[in-house]
Amino acid sequence: MPKLSNKAAAMPASPIRKLVPFAEEAKRKGKKVYHLNIGQPDIETPKVVLDKMHNLDLKVVEYSHSAGFQSYREGLAAYYKGFGIDLNPSNEIMITTGGSEALIFAFQTCLDKGDELIIPEPFYANYNGFGVTANINVVPVTAKIEDGFALPPIADFEKLITPKTKGILICNPGNPTGYLYNEEELETLRDLVKKHDLFLFADEVYREFCYDGATHHSALNLKGIEENVILVDSVSKRYSMCGARVGALISKNAEFMAAALKFGQARLSPPTFGQIAGEAALDTPQSYFDSVIEEYVQRRDVLVDGLNKIEGVICPKPKGAFYAIAKLPIDDADKFCQWLLEDFEYNGETIMLAPATGFYATKGLGKQEVRLAYVLNQEALVKAVKCLEEALKVYPGKI
Amino acid sequence: MPKLSNKAAAMPASPIRKLVPFAEEAKRKGKKVYHLNIGQPDIETPKVVLDKMHNLDLKVVEYSHSAGFQSYREGLAAYYKGFGIDLNPSNEIMITTGGSEALIFAFQTCLDKGDELIIPEPFYANYNGFGVTANINVVPVTAKIEDGFALPPIADFEKLITPKTKGILICNPGNPTGYLYNEEELETLRDLVKKHDLFLFADEVYREFCYDGATHHSALNLKGIEENVILVDSVSKRYSMCGARVGALISKNAEFMAAALKFGQARLSPPTFGQIAGEAALDTPQSYFDSVIEEYVQRRDVLVDGLNKIEGVICPKPKGAFYAIAKLPIDDADKFCQWLLEDFEYNGETIMLAPATGFYATKGLGKQEVRLAYVLNQEALVKAVKCLEEALKVYPGKI
């Protein structure tokens, strides 16, 4: 049998999915498992989207333009205008197969083998996989739970910059931390990017999910680095339609957009059905977002307040997205999360969490931390918190 | 402005799309353009597919499993069983975002930077782009128009094999040649693959499009190289739903499938809507294919017989797919195809063809050849052939 590539060997297995067999086994044994481990929201997709699909007027499901339907790009330009961002739909917006493809295209277009990309950790674990795919080196800069996962000091970034450094990637609001960067943080990043002439990749797929009256500041609104900013977006969370696999790659940098389009042309086009859904979603009424945000705020409060009441648990209250990272009084998050599924139950129930180790690139970090996605209803979250509280009373590796 | 990657510079622009601005300009001037340049069929998507979409019963458009919906994989296993291929739907079939993603995953999983992949040329131009994306070296072995684009002699392959050679890629039936490999050709390939322990990547997306009673032989039916064969498939052409962006990566090699799934997990899942469409398409009645095949055979005959009647034109009659390559009495296919759009018209009409140079990796080959996709109705094809005949009478670069 021929040998597989070294790249395949280097490709990380999903840190979340490692636990899936244990969850399946737990369910087979009759345990109820509360899934706080993945960001698959239970929120319904807007009715305008499903109505559109029910009334599809197509005879042939054709390719679209490689950058996506022009009408959809025009609709997106209007959407961004609502955030003070002016974009030319013809050449500054490219529709992609989810935010995932946008990230891969961005990396391939800007970085070569061995080039370095600095990312504040803990970060979305699949950035590692996209880094391996593109043969680039991910360099973590650590954000601390004691600071609520605020942007690390710029001096920490400066220490990591080498001639190989091509860019910085931020996720705002962040998965897995829920942290929302304020204007000042973004301005310090802008100055750094400008000083070293780096790309600033901004993953803003959770833009709408900002709480407590906080405003989202887009990297595309930063003055003076218009050619450096590459925006990654997605309909997945915004409209609770993760399966549509529709995202966008956006930049005012014409050379970048032209080069990225060549990668887009090779794969022909983004999904036609998903684009139709995405375009329909632009008509989602504000009331949909209002009630979704209200629901998430309540869920966050139930979860985070509940967690902080448990002795030894620390969980900064996130201002965005629908994730939180909590520090637990445990020896090893990977062991603990597996133990929850294999060896623990409370009234026949248990919880599935994501060990935070998978979100850190620095070995050894996150061993006492877990990520929780508050994508369940409040009643389920109350029970999940209770489960965790009881689990911590009996976990053998408690410290 | 930061510098883009060398990879972006190496990424080829689509050879077909280079001419698009000229076609747009011709249309602006009022010319009717017959598009024989792309493989976007005008055939309607099966009714079962569109009916399914109209009756979607979904509340949340969720991610699927990273390898695709289990029910769809089971349906595909039944489909392949019809071709004498036994597959385990749980771990030998992975649904991908079109055949494009299947090819990229296959390359990433098997080949590292600098590894070599031998492909008979002329070949589907986007193989070049996927090669650049995966940082691998595409090595062409030339099939000749005089042999009707049959498999090049095995001695020609042997000459190209080096310690860096990891695999051979075939497209069967072929885009852009329409050539259908016979059993004997596939068996010589099998022996070669076995002798050198190579991967055999088989792109069989045109499987159903075999004419004149010819049978398609799948690489997965070859005995003794079960661990070497990687099959790439797609619903795009089979059900005329190119925009669904749903394909499959298939192998009996467990280690390969497990590694490829890690790339699949990083991008989360293939498109949900497209998968629903693909699963529904499995119920397409045989009568659909019968009438589609009949239509393509008639189109092929109209086109190819018409071309061969023009003085100086040679066009082998393809046994599969819906493309043909013709040799024309011209100096330079790129110039000729541009001239057709810019400077020629016959009764206010002209044709758009794909210069074959983009389908050869060897510089200088294909300069007198064009690819024609017979995806238009017969009346349009008759007029297109007439256009070409008249054009050759007046083209200044005729030789």
XYZ file of N, CA and C in Angstrom, chain B residues 148-243:
288
model
N -6.910 8.848 -31.188
C -8.242 9.092 -30.595
C -8.157 9.348 -29.100
N -6.978 9.732 -28.596
C -6.743 9.994 -27.163
C -6.817 8.745 -26.298
N -6.467 7.599 -26.893
C -6.361 6.358 -26.117
C -5.283 6.505 -25.041
N -5.264 5.576 -24.086
C -4.238 5.613 -23.032
C -2.856 5.573 -23.686
N -1.962 6.496 -23.302
C -0.599 6.449 -23.858
C 0.054 5.095 -23.520
N 1.046 4.666 -24.335
C 1.714 3.387 -24.059
C 2.296 3.369 -22.642
N 2.227 2.198 -21.991
C 2.726 2.098 -20.616
C 4.207 2.474 -20.542
N 4.943 2.223 -21.627
C 6.372 2.598 -21.653
C 6.537 4.110 -21.442
N 5.583 4.895 -21.934
C 5.659 6.353 -21.744
C 5.479 6.720 -20.266
N 4.591 5.985 -19.583
C 4.422 6.197 -18.131
C 5.719 5.805 -17.408
N 6.234 4.625 -17.743
C 7.428 4.094 -17.062
C 8.571 5.103 -17.096
N 8.721 5.769 -18.241
C 9.816 6.735 -18.392
C 9.698 7.900 -17.405
N 8.469 8.171 -16.967
C 8.235 9.349 -16.121
C 8.277 9.041 -14.630
N 8.287 7.756 -14.296
C 8.212 7.390 -12.873
C 9.559 7.605 -12.183
N 9.501 8.357 -11.059
C 10.700 8.660 -10.263
C 10.381 8.296 -8.810
N 11.373 8.409 -7.921
C 11.062 8.142 -6.502
C 10.001 9.094 -5.942
N 9.781 10.220 -6.622
C 8.790 11.193 -6.155
C 7.373 10.866 -6.651
N 7.252 9.942 -7.584
C 5.935 9.637 -8.146
C 5.070 8.930 -7.103
N 3.923 9.544 -6.817
C 3.038 8.934 -5.818
C 1.764 8.378 -6.443
N 1.414 8.828 -7.644
C 0.170 8.326 -8.203
C -0.056 8.707 -9.646
N -1.137 8.134 -10.175
C -1.597 8.419 -11.541
C -3.055 8.841 -11.421
N -3.415 9.847 -12.181
C -4.807 10.313 -12.178
C -5.399 10.118 -13.565
N -6.544 9.435 -13.616
C -7.257 9.326 -14.893
C -8.665 9.892 -14.742
N -9.206 10.337 -15.855
C -10.576 10.814 -15.900
C -11.271 9.936 -16.932
N -12.272 9.173 -16.509
C -12.836 8.137 -17.376
C -14.344 8.027 -17.203
N -15.151 8.312 -18.258
C -14.745 8.895 -19.538
C -14.170 10.283 -19.342
N -13.378 10.702 -20.315
C -12.525 11.866 -20.112
C -13.115 13.200 -20.493
N -12.882 14.164 -19.645
C -12.983 15.568 -19.997
C -11.536 16.008 -20.130
N -11.083 16.526 -21.251
C -11.836 17.107 -22.371
C -11.969 16.212 -23.604
N -11.509 14.952 -23.541
C -11.413 14.176 -24.791
C -12.660 13.357 -25.107
N -13.451 13.023 -24.074
C -14.579 12.116 -24.279
C -14.139 10.669 -24.414
N -12.834 10.408 -24.267
C -12.341 9.036 -24.446
C -12.764 8.149 -23.281
N -13.215 6.924 -23.633
C -13.608 5.937 -22.620
C -12.571 4.821 -22.613
N -11.897 4.634 -21.474
C -10.880 3.576 -21.406
C -11.542 2.208 -21.455
N -10.966 1.295 -22.229
C -11.503 -0.073 -22.252
C -10.861 -0.913 -21.146
N -11.373 -2.126 -21.004
C -10.930 -2.983 -19.904
C -9.417 -3.259 -19.991
N -8.946 -3.451 -21.191
C -7.530 -3.789 -21.369
C -6.639 -2.617 -20.934
N -7.035 -1.422 -21.296
C -6.252 -0.252 -20.898
C -6.206 -0.133 -19.370
N -7.365 -0.365 -18.748
C -7.403 -0.259 -17.282
C -6.557 -1.349 -16.638
N -6.511 -2.518 -17.273
C -5.696 -3.598 -16.699
C -4.202 -3.319 -16.827
N -3.800 -2.662 -17.900
C -2.377 -2.303 -18.001
C -2.037 -1.247 -16.942
N -2.987 -0.359 -16.710
C -2.772 0.643 -15.650
C -2.668 -0.036 -14.284
N -3.557 -0.989 -14.064
C -3.532 -1.720 -12.786
C -2.157 -2.361 -12.556
N -1.619 -3.000 -13.602
C -0.324 -3.667 -13.460
C 0.778 -2.658 -13.129
N 0.687 -1.498 -13.758
C 1.688 -0.460 -13.512
C 1.603 0.063 -12.078
N 0.393 0.317 -11.654
C 0.137 0.829 -10.304
C 0.627 -0.169 -9.260
N 0.385 -1.451 -9.532
C 0.779 -2.501 -8.604
C 2.310 -2.616 -8.558
N 2.907 -2.578 -9.728
C 4.366 -2.744 -9.830
C 5.098 -1.661 -9.026
N 4.612 -0.427 -9.121
C 5.321 0.688 -8.465
C 4.647 1.123 -7.161
N 3.602 0.401 -6.755
C 2.846 0.737 -5.541
C 2.433 2.210 -5.511
N 1.659 2.589 -6.531
C 1.198 3.974 -6.652
C -0.289 4.066 -6.296
N -0.731 5.283 -6.025
C -2.171 5.515 -5.953
C -2.729 5.661 -7.364
N -3.930 5.144 -7.577
C -4.626 5.387 -8.845
C -5.869 6.216 -8.508
N -5.811 7.490 -8.851
C -6.950 8.387 -8.639
C -7.828 8.311 -9.885
N -9.095 7.957 -9.701
C -9.983 7.794 -10.852
C -11.164 8.749 -10.736
N -11.192 9.705 -11.645
C -12.277 10.690 -11.693
C -13.320 10.125 -12.655
N -14.429 9.648 -12.094
C -15.433 8.947 -12.913
C -16.770 9.679 -12.896
N -16.714 10.993 -12.904
C -17.952 11.764 -12.769
C -18.868 11.650 -13.988
N -18.316 11.156 -15.116
C -19.143 11.009 -16.327
C -19.557 9.545 -16.548
N -19.482 8.737 -15.504
C -19.740 7.290 -15.592
C -20.953 6.930 -16.447
N -22.068 7.636 -16.249
C -23.314 7.293 -16.964
C -23.284 7.654 -18.439
N -22.339 8.510 -18.835
C -22.357 9.021 -20.204
C -21.439 8.187 -21.100
N -21.904 6.968 -21.422
C -21.168 6.067 -22.305
C -22.082 5.724 -23.475
N -21.520 5.769 -24.686
C -22.364 5.691 -25.876
C -22.043 4.473 -26.731
N -22.938 4.229 -27.706
C -22.747 3.167 -28.701
C -22.651 1.801 -28.023
N -23.365 1.631 -26.936
C -23.379 0.333 -26.258
C -22.133 0.036 -25.442
N -21.209 0.992 -25.344
C -19.967 0.761 -24.593
C -20.249 0.693 -23.091
N -19.470 -0.142 -22.402
C -19.630 -0.297 -20.957
C -18.548 0.494 -20.226
N -18.933 1.119 -19.110
C -17.945 1.796 -18.283
C -17.313 0.795 -17.317
N -15.992 0.803 -17.269
C -15.282 -0.041 -16.303
C -14.707 0.863 -15.233
N -15.106 0.627 -13.998
C -14.632 1.476 -12.903
C -13.290 0.986 -12.391
N -12.463 1.923 -11.977
C -11.184 1.554 -11.357
C -11.418 0.743 -10.090
N -12.586 0.916 -9.476
C -12.872 0.173 -8.244
C -13.180 -1.294 -8.526
N -13.366 -1.639 -9.803
C -13.588 -3.041 -10.148
C -12.291 -3.780 -10.456
N -11.168 -3.063 -10.442
C -9.885 -3.708 -10.742
C -9.432 -4.544 -9.549
N -9.094 -5.785 -9.814
C -8.717 -6.700 -8.729
C -7.240 -6.532 -8.361
N -6.966 -6.589 -7.099
C -5.569 -6.620 -6.666
C -4.973 -5.264 -6.329
N -5.730 -4.172 -6.609
C -5.203 -2.842 -6.221
C -6.258 -2.078 -5.413
N -7.040 -2.827 -4.650
C -8.135 -2.215 -3.884
C -7.638 -1.115 -2.943
N -6.434 -1.268 -2.420
C -5.914 -0.282 -1.461
C -5.299 0.924 -2.174
N -5.117 0.802 -3.488
C -4.454 1.877 -4.241
C -5.443 2.834 -4.903
N -6.690 2.352 -5.070
C -7.644 3.130 -5.870
C -8.392 4.143 -5.014
N -8.392 5.392 -5.479
C -9.145 6.480 -4.853
C -10.122 6.981 -5.917
N -11.399 6.828 -5.650
C -12.410 7.228 -6.626
C -12.962 8.613 -6.298
N -13.102 9.418 -7.347
C -13.686 10.749 -7.201
C -14.987 10.768 -7.996
N -16.039 11.239 -7.358
C -17.331 11.238 -8.039
C -18.060 12.553 -7.782
N -19.150 12.765 -8.480
C -19.907 14.016 -8.373
C -21.306 13.839 -8.938
N -22.239 14.583 -8.383
C -23.608 14.557 -8.926
C -23.784 15.589 -10.044
N -22.776 16.443 -10.252
C -22.933 17.625 -11.105
C -23.478 17.309 -12.491
N -22.821 16.405 -13.196
C -23.187 16.135 -14.587
C -24.248 15.040 -14.639
N -24.124 14.066 -13.742
C -25.040 12.920 -13.752
C -26.498 13.360 -13.726
N -26.795 14.331 -12.861
C -28.175 14.780 -12.701
C -28.334 16.232 -13.137
N -27.377 16.719 -13.918
C -27.407 18.111 -14.360
C -27.726 19.038 -13.184
N -26.915 18.921 -12.149
C -27.075 19.813 -10.998
C -25.693 20.243 -10.499
N -24.966 20.873 -11.416
C -23.595 21.321 -11.132
C -23.537 22.224 -9.902
N -24.608 23.007 -9.706
C -24.606 23.973 -8.613
C -24.835 23.375 -7.238
